[in-house]
Short mmCIF file of C-alpha atoms in Angstrom, two decimals:
data_model
loop_
_atom_site.label_atom_id
_atom_site.label_comp_id
_atom_site.label_asym_id
_atom_site.label_seq_id
_atom_site.Cartn_x
_atom_site.Cartn_y
_atom_site.Cartn_z
CA MET G 1 -18.10 39.24 -7.40
CA SER G 2 -18.20 35.55 -6.62
CA PHE G 3 -20.19 32.32 -6.77
CA ILE G 4 -21.24 29.88 -4.07
CA GLY G 5 -21.10 26.12 -4.57
CA ILE G 6 -22.58 23.60 -2.14
CA ASP G 7 -21.81 19.87 -2.24
CA VAL G 8 -24.36 17.92 -0.19
CA GLY G 9 -23.23 14.43 0.80
CA GLY G 10 -24.61 11.73 3.02
CA THR G 11 -22.30 12.64 5.91
CA LYS G 12 -21.07 16.18 5.18
CA ILE G 13 -21.98 19.39 3.41
CA LEU G 14 -19.09 21.31 1.83
CA GLY G 15 -19.58 24.89 0.73
CA VAL G 16 -17.20 27.21 -1.10
CA ARG G 17 -17.20 30.76 -2.35
CA ALA G 18 -15.07 31.07 -5.47
CA ASP G 19 -14.41 33.38 -8.40
CA ARG G 20 -14.95 32.73 -12.12
CA GLU G 21 -11.61 30.89 -12.35
CA GLY G 22 -12.50 28.49 -9.56
CA LYS G 23 -10.17 30.08 -7.02
CA ILE G 24 -11.66 29.39 -3.59
CA ALA G 25 -11.86 32.35 -1.23
CA THR G 26 -13.77 30.67 1.61
CA GLN G 27 -14.57 27.06 2.44
CA VAL G 28 -16.98 25.67 5.06
CA ARG G 29 -17.60 22.03 6.03
CA ARG G 30 -20.40 20.81 8.30
CA PRO G 31 -22.09 17.48 9.07
CA THR G 32 -25.23 16.67 7.07
CA ARG G 33 -27.12 14.94 9.89
CA GLY G 34 -29.62 13.52 7.46
CA SER G 35 -31.33 11.57 10.24
CA GLU G 36 -32.74 14.88 11.48
CA GLY G 37 -35.01 15.04 8.44
CA LEU G 38 -35.56 17.08 5.29
CA GLU G 39 -36.36 20.46 6.83
CA ALA G 40 -33.33 20.41 9.12
CA VAL G 41 -30.95 19.60 6.26
CA VAL G 42 -32.44 22.26 3.98
CA ASP G 43 -32.11 24.77 6.82
CA ARG G 44 -28.48 23.74 7.21
CA ILE G 45 -27.80 24.25 3.49
CA ALA G 46 -29.47 27.67 3.57
CA ARG G 47 -27.48 28.69 6.64
CA MET G 48 -24.24 27.69 4.94
CA ILE G 49 -25.11 29.77 1.87
CA LYS G 50 -25.82 32.77 4.11
CA ASP G 51 -22.55 32.27 5.97
CA LEU G 52 -20.64 32.18 2.67
CA THR G 53 -22.29 35.36 1.38
CA PRO G 54 -20.12 38.36 2.34
CA ARG G 55 -22.73 41.05 1.64
CA ARG G 56 -26.00 41.20 -0.28
CA GLY G 57 -25.34 41.79 -3.96
CA GLU G 58 -21.80 40.34 -3.96
CA VAL G 59 -22.79 36.83 -5.12
CA GLU G 60 -23.65 36.31 -8.79
CA GLY G 61 -24.98 32.78 -8.54
CA ILE G 62 -25.45 29.74 -6.32
CA GLY G 63 -25.09 26.08 -7.25
CA VAL G 64 -26.11 23.09 -5.14
CA GLY G 65 -24.85 19.59 -5.92
CA ILE G 66 -26.98 16.71 -4.68
CA PRO G 67 -26.41 12.93 -4.79
CA GLY G 68 -29.05 11.10 -6.77
CA PRO G 69 -31.47 11.96 -9.59
CA THR G 70 -31.93 15.69 -10.06
CA ASP G 71 -34.05 17.73 -12.47
CA PRO G 72 -32.29 21.10 -12.76
CA MET G 73 -35.02 22.53 -14.99
CA LYS G 74 -37.76 21.99 -12.40
CA GLY G 75 -35.49 22.34 -9.39
CA LEU G 76 -36.41 18.90 -8.07
CA VAL G 77 -34.44 16.18 -6.30
CA TYR G 78 -35.77 12.61 -6.47
CA ASN G 79 -35.15 10.20 -3.59
CA PRO G 80 -31.43 10.88 -2.98
CA PRO G 81 -30.03 7.56 -1.71
CA ASN G 82 -27.96 9.06 1.11
CA LEU G 83 -30.74 11.31 2.39
CA PRO G 84 -33.50 9.05 3.70
CA GLY G 85 -37.08 10.26 3.66
CA TRP G 86 -36.60 13.02 1.11
CA GLY G 87 -38.84 11.62 -1.66
CA SER G 88 -39.48 14.13 -4.46
CA VAL G 89 -38.27 17.47 -3.09
CA PRO G 90 -38.63 20.98 -4.65
CA LEU G 91 -35.25 21.90 -3.22
CA ARG G 92 -34.62 24.96 -5.38
CA ASP G 93 -37.89 26.63 -4.30
CA MET G 94 -37.35 25.66 -0.66
CA LEU G 95 -33.91 27.27 -0.66
CA ARG G 96 -35.01 30.41 -2.51
CA GLU G 97 -37.77 30.90 0.06
CA ARG G 98 -35.35 30.56 2.97
CA LEU G 99 -32.72 32.80 1.38
CA ASP G 100 -35.02 35.57 0.07
CA LEU G 101 -32.88 35.80 -3.07
CA ASP G 102 -33.17 38.55 -5.63
CA ASP G 103 -34.88 37.26 -8.78
CA ASP G 104 -31.80 37.92 -10.92
CA ILE G 105 -29.54 35.61 -8.86
CA PRO G 106 -29.65 32.07 -10.27
CA LEU G 107 -29.87 29.11 -7.92
CA VAL G 108 -29.03 25.91 -9.79
CA LEU G 109 -29.35 22.26 -8.78
CA VAL G 110 -27.00 19.68 -10.27
CA ASN G 111 -26.32 15.98 -9.71
CA ASP G 112 -23.12 15.61 -7.68
CA ALA G 113 -21.29 13.41 -10.20
CA ASN G 114 -22.35 15.70 -13.05
CA ALA G 115 -21.02 18.59 -10.97
CA ALA G 116 -17.65 16.90 -10.46
CA GLY G 117 -17.40 16.32 -14.21
CA LEU G 118 -18.19 19.96 -14.93
CA ALA G 119 -15.60 21.03 -12.36
CA GLU G 120 -12.91 18.90 -14.02
CA PHE G 121 -13.85 20.42 -17.39
CA LYS G 122 -13.88 24.00 -16.17
CA PHE G 123 -11.20 24.09 -13.49
CA GLY G 124 -9.41 20.70 -13.38
CA ALA G 125 -7.96 18.08 -15.72
CA GLY G 126 -9.89 19.36 -18.74
CA SER G 127 -9.15 23.04 -18.25
CA PRO G 128 -6.87 24.93 -20.65
CA LYS G 129 -4.37 25.31 -17.81
CA SER G 130 -4.04 21.52 -17.49
CA MET G 131 -4.43 20.56 -21.16
CA ARG G 132 -2.59 23.59 -22.57
CA ARG G 133 -5.35 23.73 -25.17
CA GLU G 134 -9.10 24.16 -25.20
CA ILE G 135 -11.22 21.03 -25.24
CA LYS G 136 -14.98 20.85 -25.70
CA HIS G 137 -15.86 17.18 -25.16
CA LEU G 138 -15.16 15.39 -21.87
CA VAL G 139 -16.40 12.31 -20.02
CA TYR G 140 -15.89 12.04 -16.28
CA LEU G 141 -16.17 8.79 -14.30
CA THR G 142 -15.97 8.63 -10.54
CA VAL G 143 -15.16 5.15 -9.21
CA SER G 144 -15.78 5.12 -5.50
CA THR G 145 -18.46 3.57 -3.29
CA GLY G 146 -20.57 3.71 -6.45
CA VAL G 147 -19.84 4.75 -10.01
CA GLY G 148 -21.09 8.09 -11.28
CA GLY G 149 -20.43 10.26 -14.26
CA GLY G 150 -20.66 13.57 -16.00
CA VAL G 151 -20.52 14.35 -19.70
CA VAL G 152 -19.63 17.66 -21.35
CA ILE G 153 -20.58 18.02 -25.01
CA ASP G 154 -19.47 21.05 -27.01
CA GLY G 155 -18.59 22.83 -23.78
CA LYS G 156 -21.94 22.26 -22.07
CA LEU G 157 -22.99 19.77 -19.41
CA LEU G 158 -25.24 17.06 -20.81
CA VAL G 159 -28.35 16.86 -18.59
CA GLY G 160 -30.91 15.22 -20.87
CA SER G 161 -34.63 15.86 -21.25
CA SER G 162 -35.38 15.62 -17.53
CA GLY G 163 -31.97 16.09 -15.96
CA LEU G 164 -31.17 12.39 -15.67
CA ALA G 165 -28.48 12.02 -18.34
CA ALA G 166 -25.00 10.54 -17.76
CA GLU G 167 -25.86 7.86 -15.20
CA LEU G 168 -22.74 6.12 -16.48
CA GLY G 169 -22.56 3.75 -13.53
CA HIS G 170 -25.76 2.13 -14.72
CA MET G 171 -24.68 1.20 -18.22
CA VAL G 172 -24.99 -2.57 -18.66
CA ILE G 173 -21.65 -4.26 -19.26
CA ASP G 174 -22.67 -7.86 -18.49
CA VAL G 175 -26.27 -9.06 -18.97
CA SER G 176 -25.44 -12.04 -16.72
CA GLY G 177 -23.66 -9.99 -14.08
CA PRO G 178 -24.56 -9.26 -10.46
CA ARG G 179 -27.57 -7.24 -9.41
CA CYS G 180 -27.06 -3.53 -8.84
CA TYR G 181 -28.53 -1.77 -5.81
CA CYS G 182 -30.97 -0.08 -8.22
CA GLY G 183 -32.35 -3.50 -9.20
CA GLY G 184 -30.68 -3.76 -12.60
CA ILE G 185 -28.36 -6.53 -13.71
CA GLY G 186 -24.72 -6.24 -14.73
CA HIS G 187 -24.34 -2.49 -14.34
CA LEU G 188 -20.88 -0.97 -14.28
CA GLU G 189 -21.47 0.14 -10.69
CA ALA G 190 -22.41 -3.38 -9.59
CA MET G 191 -19.22 -4.77 -11.11
CA ALA G 192 -16.51 -2.12 -10.86
CA SER G 193 -17.29 0.23 -7.96
CA GLY G 194 -15.14 0.34 -4.85
CA THR G 195 -17.90 -1.66 -3.18
CA ALA G 196 -17.64 -4.33 -5.87
CA LEU G 197 -13.84 -4.40 -5.55
CA ALA G 198 -14.20 -4.93 -1.80
CA ARG G 199 -16.66 -7.76 -2.47
CA GLU G 200 -14.12 -9.49 -4.71
CA GLY G 201 -11.48 -9.04 -2.01
CA TYR G 202 -13.87 -10.53 0.53
CA MET G 203 -14.18 -13.68 -1.58
CA VAL G 204 -10.40 -14.05 -1.85
CA VAL G 205 -9.86 -13.64 1.89
CA ALA G 206 -12.71 -16.08 2.61
CA SER G 207 -11.08 -18.67 0.34
CA PRO G 208 -8.08 -20.90 1.18
CA ARG G 209 -5.82 -18.78 -1.04
CA LYS G 210 -2.87 -17.09 0.70
CA THR G 211 -2.95 -13.33 0.47
CA SER G 212 -1.58 -10.39 2.43
CA MET G 213 -5.11 -8.98 2.42
CA SER G 214 -5.95 -11.60 5.02
CA ASP G 215 -3.16 -10.36 7.28
CA ALA G 216 -4.33 -6.76 6.83
CA VAL G 217 -7.82 -7.57 8.12
CA GLY G 218 -6.82 -10.12 10.76
CA GLY G 219 -8.35 -12.93 8.71
CA ASN G 220 -11.82 -11.35 8.82
CA PRO G 221 -13.14 -11.01 5.26
CA ASP G 222 -15.89 -8.64 6.44
CA LYS G 223 -13.21 -6.01 7.04
CA VAL G 224 -11.95 -5.99 3.44
CA THR G 225 -12.36 -2.61 1.73
CA ALA G 226 -11.29 -1.30 -1.65
CA GLU G 227 -8.42 0.47 0.13
CA VAL G 228 -7.23 -2.88 1.54
CA VAL G 229 -7.19 -4.38 -1.96
CA VAL G 230 -5.34 -1.41 -3.44
CA GLN G 231 -2.75 -1.37 -0.64
CA ALA G 232 -2.07 -5.09 -1.02
CA ALA G 233 -1.71 -4.70 -4.78
CA GLN G 234 0.74 -1.83 -4.33
CA GLU G 235 2.78 -4.16 -2.12
CA GLY G 236 2.80 -6.81 -4.86
CA ASP G 237 0.28 -9.31 -3.48
CA PRO G 238 -0.58 -11.56 -6.48
CA ALA G 239 -4.26 -12.01 -5.60
CA ALA G 240 -4.79 -8.27 -5.09
CA CYS G 241 -2.94 -7.50 -8.33
CA GLU G 242 -5.31 -9.85 -10.16
CA LEU G 243 -8.28 -8.03 -8.66
CA MET G 244 -6.89 -4.67 -9.82
CA GLU G 245 -6.35 -6.08 -13.32
CA ARG G 246 -9.98 -7.16 -13.32
CA GLU G 247 -11.06 -3.78 -11.97
CA GLY G 248 -9.13 -1.95 -14.69
CA PHE G 249 -10.59 -4.21 -17.37
CA LEU G 250 -14.17 -3.57 -16.23
CA VAL G 251 -13.69 0.19 -15.93
CA GLY G 252 -12.03 0.07 -19.34
CA ILE G 253 -15.11 -1.57 -20.85
CA GLY G 254 -17.18 1.27 -19.44
CA VAL G 255 -14.75 3.77 -20.96
CA VAL G 256 -14.99 2.05 -24.36
CA ASN G 257 -18.77 2.46 -24.25
CA CYS G 258 -18.35 6.13 -23.39
CA ILE G 259 -15.90 6.68 -26.25
CA HIS G 260 -18.22 5.01 -28.75
CA THR G 261 -21.23 6.96 -27.46
CA PHE G 262 -19.83 10.45 -26.84
CA ASN G 263 -16.55 10.63 -28.84
CA PRO G 264 -14.80 12.68 -26.12
CA GLU G 265 -11.38 14.24 -26.37
CA LEU G 266 -10.72 13.51 -22.72
CA ILE G 267 -11.81 10.83 -20.26
CA VAL G 268 -11.19 11.81 -16.63
CA ILE G 269 -11.35 9.14 -13.92
CA GLY G 270 -11.70 10.16 -10.29
CA GLY G 271 -13.03 8.75 -7.03
CA GLY G 272 -11.29 6.77 -4.33
CA VAL G 273 -10.35 3.79 -6.51
CA SER G 274 -8.48 6.10 -8.91
CA ASN G 275 -5.94 6.62 -6.11
CA ALA G 276 -4.55 3.23 -7.15
CA GLY G 277 -2.76 5.08 -9.95
CA SER G 278 -1.13 2.89 -12.57
CA LEU G 279 -2.65 -0.24 -11.01
CA LEU G 280 -5.97 1.04 -12.35
CA PHE G 281 -4.99 3.23 -15.27
CA ASP G 282 -2.64 0.76 -17.00
CA PRO G 283 -5.29 -1.96 -17.46
CA VAL G 284 -7.94 0.67 -18.27
CA ARG G 285 -5.81 2.08 -21.09
CA ALA G 286 -4.81 -1.38 -22.32
CA THR G 287 -8.44 -2.51 -22.40
CA VAL G 288 -9.55 0.58 -24.28
CA GLU G 289 -6.77 0.21 -26.83
CA ALA G 290 -7.75 -3.41 -27.41
CA LYS G 291 -11.53 -2.94 -27.51
CA VAL G 292 -12.23 0.47 -29.02
CA MET G 293 -13.12 0.69 -32.72
CA PRO G 294 -10.03 1.52 -34.79
CA ALA G 295 -11.44 4.84 -36.00
CA TYR G 296 -11.36 6.16 -32.42
CA LEU G 297 -7.70 5.35 -31.73
CA GLY G 298 -5.71 8.50 -31.08
CA THR G 299 -8.79 10.70 -30.62
CA TYR G 300 -8.85 10.64 -26.80
CA GLU G 301 -6.73 10.79 -23.67
CA ILE G 302 -7.43 9.02 -20.37
CA VAL G 303 -6.21 10.91 -17.31
CA PRO G 304 -6.75 11.00 -13.54
CA ALA G 305 -8.91 13.70 -12.00
CA ALA G 306 -7.05 16.83 -10.96
CA LEU G 307 -9.50 18.01 -8.30
CA LYS G 308 -10.00 16.09 -5.09
CA GLY G 309 -12.37 16.86 -2.24
CA THR G 310 -13.59 20.17 -3.65
CA SER G 311 -14.71 18.86 -7.06
CA GLY G 312 -18.40 18.63 -6.18
CA ALA G 313 -18.57 22.14 -4.69
CA LEU G 314 -16.54 23.65 -7.54
CA GLY G 315 -18.81 21.86 -10.00
CA ALA G 316 -21.78 23.55 -8.35
CA VAL G 317 -19.92 26.84 -8.79
CA ALA G 318 -19.40 26.02 -12.47
CA ALA G 319 -23.11 25.17 -12.88
CA ALA G 320 -24.06 28.52 -11.36
CA LEU G 321 -21.50 30.29 -13.52
CA ALA G 322 -23.08 28.76 -16.64
CA GLU G 323 -26.46 30.29 -15.66
CA SER G 324 -25.17 33.74 -14.77
#
């Protein structure tokens, strides 16, 4: 018996069929083609689930991870930012209708960042295999184009009263900070995402300051990305190293808030910016050590994510497993 997990992104849909230990038997990747509209994308998701199902009765549960606000209790998705024109969508019912599922097979919706956090807890950095002990309390932060999160409390994913818990990227860390895409001010995402890091790099390249980042983009600040900043910092560029120190400090402030709020045993940081390694993790850990309340010292570990591109799909598997 197996479980199916689907990770729906703005550009691709990744589906896996895996067992209870997260071992992937089959993996399928297809373009999302969100411009074709809601019905076409839902059809594509349903077709992928069918293709991953070996025979009727051999799948115990199905999980679908979606970017944006999700209410798993009602099976609704609200205005996913990377899927234009969706609005408020009863995705669970739409998929069940297309799939003609037996009533005893759960089909679960989960926010994609929540799913990645659950995957790290169940199969990745927080698993007994990685930790060599059982943990029950984990916070996951993904620092990429945006900042997302997932929180596991006492072994269960925290979803909140309407499925909207753990929007960690939208905690306020500076009331005078820049405006977030959501309209808020000073959110962690607005200040410490990969997009924000690229914006800081843009300002350096656009200034008179000498930096290898300028050479990397041919002097065009519009071409600066988070990857350009990280690469320059890894090569020792002083300006890029300063930006990574700032990035680590800001992420660290977010981690401090998570420690004070959730008292986790483990904080897992993933996403593209985490590929910077010690350039990110050293200032994160230093900031947390300096800013966290003394009672919390020694109660947590901060580690990089263990799962990469399959974390969202495996998180959907874990969400389905929890309902089976």
